[in-house]
């Protein structure tokens, strides 16, 4: 374990942490060091800037050394601190939930663009940390949302995050297999299901493969198992003019459009900031 003397100043500890992480091959060493120093010492970025000469102290030195050892071993910062930001909001994490990723904000943006005034009823399938549901409820103050997940641990985390962000009175959480336990109608249904082909998971980065829950990653032999189930269940739940939005992998656009058409849904693509296909927006076609 990296030794941090208690008399080390906050600023010196941040510099030492950045050097140690860089030497371990961490690409975001400077950013990670700042976050871990602040978390270990229980301080803010302002505290670090204005009172950087203060010593870290024995307890802070011990926590920081532990955090740095974990980060150097490949554990993501979000897992170490047990929280992450999404849509500008704070979210607690648990072993049963994915770390919210910036690409998923494309799903939130797409939903808001469809319903700027907000839906009456919203469902989030495979809610995990609840980040998508909570983000949408903060933007749609008159909406009520249901978050569904197979993992009771994930549901506890999502419920806590709804309370943390002030939307618990407009959110309910249900254990079940995708939409099987739901009764419509819903104006908007969203999902970020597992979409990585089973054989590919072993080749993912260690930060994902070793720390994200496999249940939230494994999409079956071709990565499409969850989509097939969702598309078989959701159309009956959509209100007239309702929409189903799902996040996809970069190479799944054509397959999802075929699956949507087979269920009588039209499909439009939304791209993320890198220009990759990221979200499929589906709507019931006339006569379906």
GROMACS .gro file of C-alpha atoms in nm:
model
  288
    1UNK     CA    1   0.000   0.000   0.000
    2UNK     CA    2   0.119   0.354  -0.078
    3UNK     CA    3   0.232   0.530   0.238
    4UNK     CA    4   0.102   0.884   0.293
    5UNK     CA    5   0.253   1.049   0.604
    6UNK     CA    6  -0.017   1.221   0.815
    7UNK     CA    7   0.172   1.551   0.807
    8UNK     CA    8   0.153   1.565   0.426
    9UNK     CA    9  -0.038   1.872   0.308
   10UNK     CA   10  -0.353   1.832   0.106
   11UNK     CA   11  -0.191   1.979  -0.204
   12UNK     CA   12   0.119   1.762  -0.169
   13UNK     CA   13  -0.103   1.457  -0.118
   14UNK     CA   14  -0.289   1.531  -0.440
   15UNK     CA   15   0.039   1.564  -0.630
   16UNK     CA   16   0.173   1.243  -0.476
   17UNK     CA   17  -0.150   1.063  -0.556
   18UNK     CA   18  -0.140   1.178  -0.919
   19UNK     CA   19   0.219   1.062  -0.958
   20UNK     CA   20   0.146   0.721  -0.805
   21UNK     CA   21  -0.159   0.663  -1.024
   22UNK     CA   22   0.023   0.775  -1.338
   23UNK     CA   23   0.304   0.534  -1.258
   24UNK     CA   24   0.042   0.258  -1.232
   25UNK     CA   25  -0.081   0.338  -1.583
   26UNK     CA   26  -0.401   0.524  -1.490
   27UNK     CA   27  -0.476   0.755  -1.783
   28UNK     CA   28  -0.687   0.998  -1.581
   29UNK     CA   29  -0.441   1.012  -1.294
   30UNK     CA   30  -0.469   1.385  -1.215
   31UNK     CA   31  -0.850   1.389  -1.213
   32UNK     CA   32  -0.876   1.065  -1.018
   33UNK     CA   33  -0.624   1.188  -0.763
   34UNK     CA   34  -0.823   1.504  -0.696
   35UNK     CA   35  -1.150   1.314  -0.655
   36UNK     CA   36  -0.997   1.055  -0.425
   37UNK     CA   37  -0.819   1.314  -0.209
   38UNK     CA   38  -1.142   1.509  -0.164
   39UNK     CA   39  -1.337   1.194  -0.081
   40UNK     CA   40  -1.075   1.054   0.157
   41UNK     CA   41  -1.051   1.383   0.346
   42UNK     CA   42  -1.420   1.472   0.329
   43UNK     CA   43  -1.349   1.808   0.166
   44UNK     CA   44  -1.464   1.999  -0.141
   45UNK     CA   45  -1.266   2.132  -0.434
   46UNK     CA   46  -1.290   2.477  -0.272
   47UNK     CA   47  -1.141   2.343   0.052
   48UNK     CA   48  -0.855   2.190  -0.145
   49UNK     CA   49  -0.787   2.516  -0.326
   50UNK     CA   50  -0.816   2.753  -0.029
   51UNK     CA   51  -0.681   2.532   0.252
   52UNK     CA   52  -0.442   2.311   0.063
   53UNK     CA   53  -0.160   2.359   0.313
   54UNK     CA   54  -0.347   2.181   0.592
   55UNK     CA   55  -0.221   1.829   0.674
   56UNK     CA   56  -0.422   1.525   0.572
   57UNK     CA   57  -0.405   1.381   0.924
   58UNK     CA   58  -0.379   1.014   1.030
   59UNK     CA   59  -0.732   0.906   0.932
   60UNK     CA   60  -0.722   1.090   0.601
   61UNK     CA   61  -0.380   0.948   0.518
   62UNK     CA   62  -0.500   0.594   0.586
   63UNK     CA   63  -0.815   0.631   0.376
   64UNK     CA   64  -0.629   0.794   0.089
   65UNK     CA   65  -0.365   0.522   0.084
   66UNK     CA   66  -0.638   0.258   0.069
   67UNK     CA   67  -0.819   0.439  -0.212
   68UNK     CA   68  -0.501   0.478  -0.415
   69UNK     CA   69  -0.415   0.111  -0.378
   70UNK     CA   70  -0.760   0.014  -0.504
   71UNK     CA   71  -0.742   0.256  -0.797
   72UNK     CA   72  -0.394   0.140  -0.892
   73UNK     CA   73  -0.529  -0.216  -0.896
   74UNK     CA   74  -0.789  -0.116  -1.153
   75UNK     CA   75  -1.098  -0.045  -0.946
   76UNK     CA   76  -1.295   0.249  -1.094
   77UNK     CA   77  -1.315   0.571  -0.896
   78UNK     CA   78  -1.695   0.551  -0.889
   79UNK     CA   79  -1.679   0.210  -0.721
   80UNK     CA   80  -1.428   0.332  -0.466
   81UNK     CA   81  -1.634   0.633  -0.358
   82UNK     CA   82  -1.968   0.454  -0.410
   83UNK     CA   83  -2.128   0.737  -0.606
   84UNK     CA   84  -2.122   0.913  -0.942
   85UNK     CA   85  -2.285   1.204  -1.121
   86UNK     CA   86  -2.534   1.173  -1.406
   87UNK     CA   87  -2.732   1.454  -1.569
   88UNK     CA   88  -2.578   1.686  -1.311
   89UNK     CA   89  -2.734   1.485  -1.027
   90UNK     CA   90  -2.570   1.270  -0.756
   91UNK     CA   91  -2.630   0.895  -0.758
   92UNK     CA   92  -2.526   0.636  -0.507
   93UNK     CA   93  -2.402   0.303  -0.642
   94UNK     CA   94  -2.409  -0.057  -0.525
   95UNK     CA   95  -2.254  -0.380  -0.654
   96UNK     CA   96  -2.581  -0.454  -0.836
   97UNK     CA   97  -2.578  -0.133  -1.044
   98UNK     CA   98  -2.381  -0.002  -1.338
   99UNK     CA   99  -2.182   0.318  -1.308
  100UNK     CA  100  -2.388   0.580  -1.498
  101UNK     CA  101  -2.211   0.674  -1.820
  102UNK     CA  102  -2.224   0.998  -2.019
  103UNK     CA  103  -2.339   0.815  -2.334
  104UNK     CA  104  -2.663   0.725  -2.156
  105UNK     CA  105  -2.751   1.094  -2.127
  106UNK     CA  106  -2.832   1.065  -2.499
  107UNK     CA  107  -3.134   0.857  -2.395
  108UNK     CA  108  -3.251   1.127  -2.154
  109UNK     CA  109  -3.205   1.397  -2.419
  110UNK     CA  110  -3.399   1.195  -2.677
  111UNK     CA  111  -3.692   1.142  -2.439
  112UNK     CA  112  -3.704   1.509  -2.343
  113UNK     CA  113  -3.704   1.606  -2.710
  114UNK     CA  114  -4.009   1.389  -2.775
  115UNK     CA  115  -4.207   1.510  -2.477
  116UNK     CA  116  -4.084   1.855  -2.371
  117UNK     CA  117  -4.399   1.909  -2.163
  118UNK     CA  118  -4.359   1.569  -2.000
  119UNK     CA  119  -4.560   1.244  -2.006
  120UNK     CA  120  -4.816   1.139  -1.750
  121UNK     CA  121  -4.670   0.792  -1.696
  122UNK     CA  122  -4.313   0.677  -1.747
  123UNK     CA  123  -4.150   0.334  -1.710
  124UNK     CA  124  -3.778   0.254  -1.686
  125UNK     CA  125  -3.697  -0.113  -1.752
  126UNK     CA  126  -3.383  -0.243  -1.584
  127UNK     CA  127  -3.361   0.075  -1.380
  128UNK     CA  128  -3.035  -0.012  -1.198
  129UNK     CA  129  -2.927   0.297  -1.005
  130UNK     CA  130  -3.241   0.474  -1.125
  131UNK     CA  131  -3.035   0.737  -1.303
  132UNK     CA  132  -3.248   0.754  -1.620
  133UNK     CA  133  -3.579   0.753  -1.434
  134UNK     CA  134  -3.469   1.009  -1.176
  135UNK     CA  135  -3.316   1.239  -1.439
  136UNK     CA  136  -3.640   1.238  -1.638
  137UNK     CA  137  -3.857   1.294  -1.333
  138UNK     CA  138  -3.651   1.598  -1.237
  139UNK     CA  139  -3.714   1.741  -1.584
  140UNK     CA  140  -4.083   1.638  -1.595
  141UNK     CA  141  -4.231   1.760  -1.265
  142UNK     CA  142  -4.583   1.636  -1.343
  143UNK     CA  143  -4.481   1.285  -1.446
  144UNK     CA  144  -4.504   0.966  -1.240
  145UNK     CA  145  -4.248   0.694  -1.307
  146UNK     CA  146  -4.205   0.323  -1.241
  147UNK     CA  147  -3.859   0.170  -1.222
  148UNK     CA  148  -3.837  -0.206  -1.274
  149UNK     CA  149  -3.543  -0.438  -1.213
  150UNK     CA  150  -3.478  -0.805  -1.143
  151UNK     CA  151  -3.228  -0.715  -0.869
  152UNK     CA  152  -3.368  -0.623  -0.529
  153UNK     CA  153  -3.034  -0.464  -0.444
  154UNK     CA  154  -3.058  -0.239  -0.748
  155UNK     CA  155  -3.413  -0.142  -0.655
  156UNK     CA  156  -3.303  -0.041  -0.305
  157UNK     CA  157  -3.031   0.176  -0.459
  158UNK     CA  158  -3.271   0.332  -0.709
  159UNK     CA  159  -3.526   0.409  -0.437
  160UNK     CA  160  -3.255   0.578  -0.231
  161UNK     CA  161  -3.144   0.783  -0.531
  162UNK     CA  162  -3.501   0.895  -0.599
  163UNK     CA  163  -3.520   1.022  -0.241
  164UNK     CA  164  -3.178   1.185  -0.263
  165UNK     CA  165  -3.288   1.381  -0.569
  166UNK     CA  166  -3.632   1.478  -0.443
  167UNK     CA  167  -3.857   1.268  -0.668
  168UNK     CA  168  -3.942   0.975  -0.440
  169UNK     CA  169  -4.307   1.083  -0.414
  170UNK     CA  170  -4.343   1.042  -0.791
  171UNK     CA  171  -4.155   0.714  -0.831
  172UNK     CA  172  -4.238   0.351  -0.762
  173UNK     CA  173  -4.005   0.054  -0.789
  174UNK     CA  174  -4.107  -0.298  -0.887
  175UNK     CA  175  -3.919  -0.628  -0.899
  176UNK     CA  176  -3.979  -0.822  -1.218
  177UNK     CA  177  -3.851  -0.949  -1.550
  178UNK     CA  178  -3.854  -0.649  -1.783
  179UNK     CA  179  -4.213  -0.535  -1.849
  180UNK     CA  180  -4.390  -0.861  -1.761
  181UNK     CA  181  -4.507  -0.726  -1.423
  182UNK     CA  182  -4.641  -0.397  -1.562
  183UNK     CA  183  -4.984  -0.288  -1.682
  184UNK     CA  184  -5.012   0.012  -1.910
  185UNK     CA  185  -5.069   0.249  -2.053
  186UNK     CA  186  -4.736   0.434  -2.044
  187UNK     CA  187  -4.656   0.743  -2.246
  188UNK     CA  188  -4.282   0.677  -2.244
  189UNK     CA  189  -4.090   0.355  -2.176
  190UNK     CA  190  -3.711   0.371  -2.156
  191UNK     CA  191  -3.448   0.101  -2.113
  192UNK     CA  192  -3.072   0.061  -2.108
  193UNK     CA  193  -3.062  -0.319  -2.116
  194UNK     CA  194  -2.758  -0.548  -2.125
  195UNK     CA  195  -2.642  -0.551  -2.488
  196UNK     CA  196  -2.294  -0.698  -2.492
  197UNK     CA  197  -2.261  -1.040  -2.656
  198UNK     CA  198  -2.165  -1.304  -2.398
  199UNK     CA  199  -1.842  -1.403  -2.573
  200UNK     CA  200  -1.721  -1.041  -2.582
  201UNK     CA  201  -1.738  -0.979  -2.208
  202UNK     CA  202  -1.406  -1.150  -2.132
  203UNK     CA  203  -1.231  -0.900  -2.360
  204UNK     CA  204  -1.375  -0.587  -2.196
  205UNK     CA  205  -1.156  -0.357  -1.990
  206UNK     CA  206  -1.097  -0.478  -1.636
  207UNK     CA  207  -1.279  -0.176  -1.494
  208UNK     CA  208  -1.597  -0.297  -1.662
  209UNK     CA  209  -1.547  -0.674  -1.669
  210UNK     CA  210  -1.436  -0.708  -1.308
  211UNK     CA  211  -1.651  -0.444  -1.140
  212UNK     CA  212  -1.980  -0.402  -1.325
  213UNK     CA  213  -2.254  -0.660  -1.255
  214UNK     CA  214  -2.257  -0.924  -1.528
  215UNK     CA  215  -2.637  -0.928  -1.518
  216UNK     CA  216  -2.631  -0.570  -1.646
  217UNK     CA  217  -2.378  -0.645  -1.922
  218UNK     CA  218  -2.459  -0.985  -2.075
  219UNK     CA  219  -2.702  -0.957  -2.364
  220UNK     CA  220  -2.683  -1.323  -2.466
  221UNK     CA  221  -2.508  -1.486  -2.762
  222UNK     CA  222  -2.571  -1.195  -3.002
  223UNK     CA  223  -2.631  -0.919  -2.747
  224UNK     CA  224  -2.999  -0.891  -2.842
  225UNK     CA  225  -3.177  -1.117  -2.591
  226UNK     CA  226  -3.309  -0.833  -2.374
  227UNK     CA  227  -3.434  -0.636  -2.674
  228UNK     CA  228  -3.633  -0.935  -2.800
  229UNK     CA  229  -3.806  -0.967  -2.464
  230UNK     CA  230  -3.870  -0.594  -2.428
  231UNK     CA  231  -4.010  -0.562  -2.779
  232UNK     CA  232  -4.241  -0.857  -2.723
  233UNK     CA  233  -4.378  -0.705  -2.402
  234UNK     CA  234  -4.385  -0.328  -2.440
  235UNK     CA  235  -4.607  -0.247  -2.744
  236UNK     CA  236  -4.920  -0.355  -2.554
  237UNK     CA  237  -4.825  -0.113  -2.274
  238UNK     CA  238  -4.785   0.201  -2.485
  239UNK     CA  239  -5.052   0.469  -2.477
  240UNK     CA  240  -5.162   0.614  -2.813
  241UNK     CA  241  -4.868   0.815  -2.941
  242UNK     CA  242  -4.641   0.653  -2.682
  243UNK     CA  243  -4.273   0.588  -2.733
  244UNK     CA  244  -4.021   0.319  -2.645
  245UNK     CA  245  -3.658   0.434  -2.626
  246UNK     CA  246  -3.366   0.194  -2.578
  247UNK     CA  247  -2.992   0.242  -2.560
  248UNK     CA  248  -2.793   0.020  -2.798
  249UNK     CA  249  -2.437  -0.078  -2.880
  250UNK     CA  250  -2.257   0.102  -3.160
  251UNK     CA  251  -2.315  -0.184  -3.410
  252UNK     CA  252  -2.675  -0.277  -3.327
  253UNK     CA  253  -2.870  -0.015  -3.521
  254UNK     CA  254  -2.973  -0.239  -3.811
  255UNK     CA  255  -3.072  -0.530  -3.587
  256UNK     CA  256  -3.289  -0.311  -3.362
  257UNK     CA  257  -3.465  -0.153  -3.656
  258UNK     CA  258  -3.554  -0.502  -3.783
  259UNK     CA  259  -3.681  -0.610  -3.443
  260UNK     CA  260  -3.889  -0.293  -3.411
  261UNK     CA  261  -4.047  -0.340  -3.753
  262UNK     CA  262  -4.142  -0.697  -3.666
  263UNK     CA  263  -4.345  -0.560  -3.371
  264UNK     CA  264  -4.517  -0.290  -3.577
  265UNK     CA  265  -4.299  -0.007  -3.446
  266UNK     CA  266  -4.130   0.262  -3.650
  267UNK     CA  267  -3.772   0.337  -3.547
  268UNK     CA  268  -3.552   0.645  -3.550
  269UNK     CA  269  -3.189   0.669  -3.443
  270UNK     CA  270  -3.023   0.919  -3.207
  271UNK     CA  271  -2.645   0.947  -3.201
  272UNK     CA  272  -2.419   1.023  -2.906
  273UNK     CA  273  -2.159   1.300  -2.892
  274UNK     CA  274  -1.904   1.075  -3.063
  275UNK     CA  275  -2.142   1.025  -3.355
  276UNK     CA  276  -2.218   0.661  -3.278
  277UNK     CA  277  -2.573   0.521  -3.296
  278UNK     CA  278  -2.679   0.519  -2.931
  279UNK     CA  279  -3.058   0.532  -2.888
  280UNK     CA  280  -3.345   0.386  -3.089
  281UNK     CA  281  -3.673   0.576  -3.058
  282UNK     CA  282  -3.972   0.354  -3.141
  283UNK     CA  283  -4.333   0.451  -3.197
  284UNK     CA  284  -4.639   0.243  -3.281
  285UNK     CA  285  -4.723   0.265  -3.653
  286UNK     CA  286  -5.076   0.319  -3.783
  287UNK     CA  287  -5.285   0.004  -3.763
  288UNK     CA  288  -5.040  -0.183  -3.537
   0.00000   0.00000   0.00000
